[in-house]
CSV table of N, CA and C in Angstrom, one decimal:
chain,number,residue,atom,x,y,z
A,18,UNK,N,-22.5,9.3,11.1
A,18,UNK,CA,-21.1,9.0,10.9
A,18,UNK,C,-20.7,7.9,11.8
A,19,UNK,N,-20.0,7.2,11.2
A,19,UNK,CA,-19.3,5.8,12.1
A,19,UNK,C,-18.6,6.3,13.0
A,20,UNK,N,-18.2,5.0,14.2
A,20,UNK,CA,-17.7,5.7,15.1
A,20,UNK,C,-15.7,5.4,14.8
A,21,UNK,N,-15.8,4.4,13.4
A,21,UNK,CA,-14.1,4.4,12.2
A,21,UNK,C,-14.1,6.2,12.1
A,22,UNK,N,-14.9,6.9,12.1
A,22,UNK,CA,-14.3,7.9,10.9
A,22,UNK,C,-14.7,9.3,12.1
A,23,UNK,N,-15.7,8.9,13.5
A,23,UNK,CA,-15.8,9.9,14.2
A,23,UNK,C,-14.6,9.5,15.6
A,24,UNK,N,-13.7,11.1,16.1
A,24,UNK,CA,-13.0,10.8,16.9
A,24,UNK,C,-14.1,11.2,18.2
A,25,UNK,N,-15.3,11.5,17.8
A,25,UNK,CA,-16.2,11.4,19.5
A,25,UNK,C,-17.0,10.5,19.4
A,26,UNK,N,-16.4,9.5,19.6
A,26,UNK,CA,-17.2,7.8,19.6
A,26,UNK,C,-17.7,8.5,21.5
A,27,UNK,N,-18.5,8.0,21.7
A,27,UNK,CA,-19.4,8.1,23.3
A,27,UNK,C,-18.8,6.4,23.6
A,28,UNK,N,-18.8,6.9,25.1
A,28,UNK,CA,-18.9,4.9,26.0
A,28,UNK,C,-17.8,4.5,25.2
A,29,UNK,N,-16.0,4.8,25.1
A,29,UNK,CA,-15.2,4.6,25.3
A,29,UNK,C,-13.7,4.5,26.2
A,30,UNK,N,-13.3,3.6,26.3
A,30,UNK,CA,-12.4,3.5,27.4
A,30,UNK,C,-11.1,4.2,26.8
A,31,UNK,N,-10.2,5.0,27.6
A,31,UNK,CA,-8.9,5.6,26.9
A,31,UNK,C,-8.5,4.5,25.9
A,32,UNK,N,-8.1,3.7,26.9
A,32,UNK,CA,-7.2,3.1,25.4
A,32,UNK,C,-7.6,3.0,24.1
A,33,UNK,N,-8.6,2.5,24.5
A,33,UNK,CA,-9.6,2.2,22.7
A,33,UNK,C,-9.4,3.9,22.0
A,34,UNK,N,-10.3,4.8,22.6
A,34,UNK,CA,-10.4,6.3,22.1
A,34,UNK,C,-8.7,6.7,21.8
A,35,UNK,N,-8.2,6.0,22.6
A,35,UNK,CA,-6.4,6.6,21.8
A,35,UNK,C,-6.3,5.8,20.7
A,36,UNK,N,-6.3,5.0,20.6
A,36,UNK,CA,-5.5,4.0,19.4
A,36,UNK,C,-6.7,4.6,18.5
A,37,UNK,N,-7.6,4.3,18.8
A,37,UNK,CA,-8.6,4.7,17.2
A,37,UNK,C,-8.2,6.3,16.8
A,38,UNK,N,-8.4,7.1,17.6
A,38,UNK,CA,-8.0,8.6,17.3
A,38,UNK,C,-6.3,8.4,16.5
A,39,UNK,N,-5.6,8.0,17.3
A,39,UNK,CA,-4.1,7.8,16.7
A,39,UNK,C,-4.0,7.4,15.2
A,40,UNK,N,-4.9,6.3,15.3
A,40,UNK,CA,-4.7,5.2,13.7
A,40,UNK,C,-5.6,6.6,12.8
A,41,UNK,N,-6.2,7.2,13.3
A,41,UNK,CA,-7.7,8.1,12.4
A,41,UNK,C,-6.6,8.7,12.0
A,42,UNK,N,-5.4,9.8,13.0
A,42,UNK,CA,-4.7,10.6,12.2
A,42,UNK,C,-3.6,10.2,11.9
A,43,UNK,N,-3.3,8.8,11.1
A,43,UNK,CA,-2.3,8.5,10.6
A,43,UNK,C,-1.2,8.6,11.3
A,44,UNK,N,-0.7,8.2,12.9
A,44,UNK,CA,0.0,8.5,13.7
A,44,UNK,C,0.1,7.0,13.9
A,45,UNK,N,2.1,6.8,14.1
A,45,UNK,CA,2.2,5.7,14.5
A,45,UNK,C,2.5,5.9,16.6
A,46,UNK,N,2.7,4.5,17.2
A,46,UNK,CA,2.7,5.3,18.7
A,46,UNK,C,4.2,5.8,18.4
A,47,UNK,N,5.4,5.5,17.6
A,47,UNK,CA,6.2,6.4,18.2
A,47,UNK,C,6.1,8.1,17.7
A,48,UNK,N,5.4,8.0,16.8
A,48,UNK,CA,5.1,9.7,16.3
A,48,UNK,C,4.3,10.0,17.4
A,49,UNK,N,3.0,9.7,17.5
A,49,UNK,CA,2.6,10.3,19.4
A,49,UNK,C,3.1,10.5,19.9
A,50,UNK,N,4.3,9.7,20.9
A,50,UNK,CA,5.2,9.6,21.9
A,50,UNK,C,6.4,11.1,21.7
A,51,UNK,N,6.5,11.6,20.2
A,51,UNK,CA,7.4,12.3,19.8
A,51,UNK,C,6.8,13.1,20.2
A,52,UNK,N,5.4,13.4,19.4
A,52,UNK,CA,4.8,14.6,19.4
A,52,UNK,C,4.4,15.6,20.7
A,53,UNK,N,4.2,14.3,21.8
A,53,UNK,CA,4.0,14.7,22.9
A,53,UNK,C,5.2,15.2,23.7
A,54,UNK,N,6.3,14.2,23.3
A,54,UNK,CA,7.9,14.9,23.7
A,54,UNK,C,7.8,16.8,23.6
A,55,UNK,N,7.3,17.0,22.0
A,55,UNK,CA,7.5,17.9,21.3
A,55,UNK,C,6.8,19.1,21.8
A,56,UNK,N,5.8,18.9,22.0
A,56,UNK,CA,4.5,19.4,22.8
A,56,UNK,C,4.6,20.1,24.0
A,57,UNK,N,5.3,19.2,25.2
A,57,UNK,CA,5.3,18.9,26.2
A,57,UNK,C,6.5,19.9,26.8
A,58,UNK,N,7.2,19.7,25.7
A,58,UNK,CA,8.8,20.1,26.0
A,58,UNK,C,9.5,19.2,27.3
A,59,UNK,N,8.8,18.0,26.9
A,59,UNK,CA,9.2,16.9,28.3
A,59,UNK,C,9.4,15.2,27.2
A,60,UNK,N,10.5,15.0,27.3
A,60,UNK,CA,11.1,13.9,26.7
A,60,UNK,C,10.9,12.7,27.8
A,61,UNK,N,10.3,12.8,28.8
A,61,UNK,CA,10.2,11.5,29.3
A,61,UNK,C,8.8,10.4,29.0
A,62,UNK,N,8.1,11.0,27.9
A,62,UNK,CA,7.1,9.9,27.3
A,62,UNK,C,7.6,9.1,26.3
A,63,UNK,N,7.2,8.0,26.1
A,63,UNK,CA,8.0,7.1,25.1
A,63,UNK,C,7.2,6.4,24.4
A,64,UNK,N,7.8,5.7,23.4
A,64,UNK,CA,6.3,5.1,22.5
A,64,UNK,C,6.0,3.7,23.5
A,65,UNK,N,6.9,2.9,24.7
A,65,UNK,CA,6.7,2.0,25.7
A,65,UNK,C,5.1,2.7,26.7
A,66,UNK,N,5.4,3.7,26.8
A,66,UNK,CA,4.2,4.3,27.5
A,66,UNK,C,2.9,4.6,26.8
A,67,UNK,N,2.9,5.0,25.4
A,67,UNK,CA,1.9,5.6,24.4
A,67,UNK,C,1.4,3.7,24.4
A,68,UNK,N,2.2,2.6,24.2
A,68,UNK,CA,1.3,1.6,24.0
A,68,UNK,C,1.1,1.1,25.6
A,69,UNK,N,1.6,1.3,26.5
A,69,UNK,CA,0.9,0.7,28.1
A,69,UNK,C,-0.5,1.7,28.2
A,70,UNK,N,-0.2,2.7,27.8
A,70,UNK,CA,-1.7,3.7,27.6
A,70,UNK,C,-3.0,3.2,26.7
A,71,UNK,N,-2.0,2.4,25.7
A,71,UNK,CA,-3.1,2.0,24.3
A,71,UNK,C,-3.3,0.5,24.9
A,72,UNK,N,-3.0,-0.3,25.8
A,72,UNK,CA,-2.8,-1.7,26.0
A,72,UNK,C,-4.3,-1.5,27.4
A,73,UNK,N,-4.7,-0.3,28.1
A,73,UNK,CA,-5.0,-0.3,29.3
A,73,UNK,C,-4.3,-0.3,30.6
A,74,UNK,N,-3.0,-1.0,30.6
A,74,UNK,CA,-2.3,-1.3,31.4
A,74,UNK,C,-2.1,0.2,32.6
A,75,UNK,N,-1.5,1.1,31.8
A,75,UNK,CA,-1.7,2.2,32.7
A,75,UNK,C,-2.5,3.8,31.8
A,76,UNK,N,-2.9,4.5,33.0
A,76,UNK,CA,-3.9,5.6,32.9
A,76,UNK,C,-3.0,7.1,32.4
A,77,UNK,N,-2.9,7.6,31.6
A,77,UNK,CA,-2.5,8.8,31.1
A,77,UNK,C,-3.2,9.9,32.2
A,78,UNK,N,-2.6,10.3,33.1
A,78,UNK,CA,-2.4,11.6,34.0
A,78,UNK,C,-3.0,12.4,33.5
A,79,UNK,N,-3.7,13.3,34.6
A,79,UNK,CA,-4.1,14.7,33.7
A,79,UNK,C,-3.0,15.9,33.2
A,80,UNK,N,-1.5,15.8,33.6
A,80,UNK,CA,-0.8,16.2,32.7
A,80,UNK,C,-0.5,16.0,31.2
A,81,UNK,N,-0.5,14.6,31.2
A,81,UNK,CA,-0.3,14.0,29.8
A,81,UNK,C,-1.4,14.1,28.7
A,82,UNK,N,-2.7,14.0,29.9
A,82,UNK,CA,-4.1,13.9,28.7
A,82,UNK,C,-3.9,15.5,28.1
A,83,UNK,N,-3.3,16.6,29.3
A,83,UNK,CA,-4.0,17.8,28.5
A,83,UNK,C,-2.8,17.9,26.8
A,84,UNK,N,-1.9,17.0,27.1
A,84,UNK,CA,-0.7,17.4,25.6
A,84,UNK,C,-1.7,16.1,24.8
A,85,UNK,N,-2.2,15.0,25.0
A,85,UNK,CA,-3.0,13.9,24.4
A,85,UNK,C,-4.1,14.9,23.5
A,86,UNK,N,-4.7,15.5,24.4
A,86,UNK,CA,-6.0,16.5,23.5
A,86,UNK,C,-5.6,17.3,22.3
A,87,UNK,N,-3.9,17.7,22.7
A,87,UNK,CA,-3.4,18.7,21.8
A,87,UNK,C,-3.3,17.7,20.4
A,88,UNK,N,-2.3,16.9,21.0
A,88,UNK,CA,-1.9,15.9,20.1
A,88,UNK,C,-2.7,15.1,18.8
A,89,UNK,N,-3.8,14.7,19.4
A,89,UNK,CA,-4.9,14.2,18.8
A,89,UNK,C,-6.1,14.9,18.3
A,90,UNK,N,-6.1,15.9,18.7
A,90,UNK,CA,-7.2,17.4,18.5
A,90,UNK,C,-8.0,16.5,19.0
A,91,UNK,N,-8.5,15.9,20.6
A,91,UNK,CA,-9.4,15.4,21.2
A,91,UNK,C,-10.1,16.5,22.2
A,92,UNK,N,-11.3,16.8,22.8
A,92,UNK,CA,-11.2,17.8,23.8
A,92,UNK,C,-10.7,17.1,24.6
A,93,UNK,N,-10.3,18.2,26.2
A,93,UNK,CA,-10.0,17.1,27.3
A,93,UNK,C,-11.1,16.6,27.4
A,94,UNK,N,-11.9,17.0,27.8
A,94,UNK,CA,-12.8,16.9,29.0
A,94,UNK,C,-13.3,15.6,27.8
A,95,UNK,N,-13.4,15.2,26.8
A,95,UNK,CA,-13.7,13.7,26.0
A,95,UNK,C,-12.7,12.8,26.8
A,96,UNK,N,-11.6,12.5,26.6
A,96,UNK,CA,-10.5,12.5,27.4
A,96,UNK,C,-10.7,12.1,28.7
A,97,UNK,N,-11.4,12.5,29.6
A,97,UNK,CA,-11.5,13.0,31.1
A,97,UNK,C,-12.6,11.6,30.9
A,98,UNK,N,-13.5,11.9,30.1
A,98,UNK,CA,-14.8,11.0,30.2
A,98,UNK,C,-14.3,9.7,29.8
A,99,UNK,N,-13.5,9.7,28.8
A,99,UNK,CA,-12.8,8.1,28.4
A,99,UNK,C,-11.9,7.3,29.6
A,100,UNK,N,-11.4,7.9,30.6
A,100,UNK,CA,-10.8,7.8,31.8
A,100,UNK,C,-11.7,7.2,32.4
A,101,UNK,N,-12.9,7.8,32.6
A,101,UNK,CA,-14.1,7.7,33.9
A,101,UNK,C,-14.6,6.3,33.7
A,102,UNK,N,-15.4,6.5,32.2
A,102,UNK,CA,-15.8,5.1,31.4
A,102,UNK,C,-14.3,3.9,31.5
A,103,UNK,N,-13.2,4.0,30.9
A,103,UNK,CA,-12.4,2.8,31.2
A,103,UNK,C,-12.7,2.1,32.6
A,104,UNK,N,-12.6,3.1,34.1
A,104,UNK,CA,-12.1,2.5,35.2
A,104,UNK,C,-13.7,2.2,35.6
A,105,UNK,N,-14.5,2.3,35.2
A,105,UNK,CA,-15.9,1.7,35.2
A,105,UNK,C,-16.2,0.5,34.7
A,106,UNK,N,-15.5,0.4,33.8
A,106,UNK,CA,-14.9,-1.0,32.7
A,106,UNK,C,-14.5,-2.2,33.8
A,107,UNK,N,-13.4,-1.4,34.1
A,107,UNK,CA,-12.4,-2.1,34.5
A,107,UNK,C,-12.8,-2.9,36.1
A,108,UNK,N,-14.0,-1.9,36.5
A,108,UNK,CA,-14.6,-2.4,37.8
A,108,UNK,C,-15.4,-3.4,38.1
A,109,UNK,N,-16.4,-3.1,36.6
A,109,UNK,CA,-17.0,-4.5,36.4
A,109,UNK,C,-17.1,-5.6,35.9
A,110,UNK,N,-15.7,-5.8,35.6
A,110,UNK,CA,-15.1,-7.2,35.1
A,110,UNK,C,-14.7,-8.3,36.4
């Protein structure tokens, strides 16, 4: 399976594994941002933050990843690894 059509692409950075998982389930960032609202029972995520999450700019918290896993049907701990791999990325540039 491709890693277009699989949401456990391996050696991913968050952002990439969000936006690809998001676009896979037909989710725009403000329907994320909602869903997570929705999820969360916490209105302070916004679709400004779902794309600083999807841009790299900033890191989705372990509160937010565990509503992200729900949201996306990602496990965490995929999640947790996409985290580790980004800032490993981000070290060796």
């Amino acid at each position: 399976m491709s890693r277009q059509s699989d949401p456990e692409g391996a050696g991913e950075p968050i952002w990439e594994l969000m936006r690809r998982v998001r676009k896979l389930r037909g989710m725009t960032q403000y329907q994320l941002a909602d869903r997570l609202a929705e999820l969360s029972n916490n209105s302070s995520v916004s679709r400004d933050e779902v794309a600083r999450w999807e841009r790299g700019k900033r890191v989705p918290g372990p509160y937010w990843r565990q509503w992200l896993s729900v949201a996306l049907d990602v496990p965490a701990e995929q999640l947790l690894e996409a985290v580790r791999y980004g800032r490993l990325r981000r070290a060796s540039r």
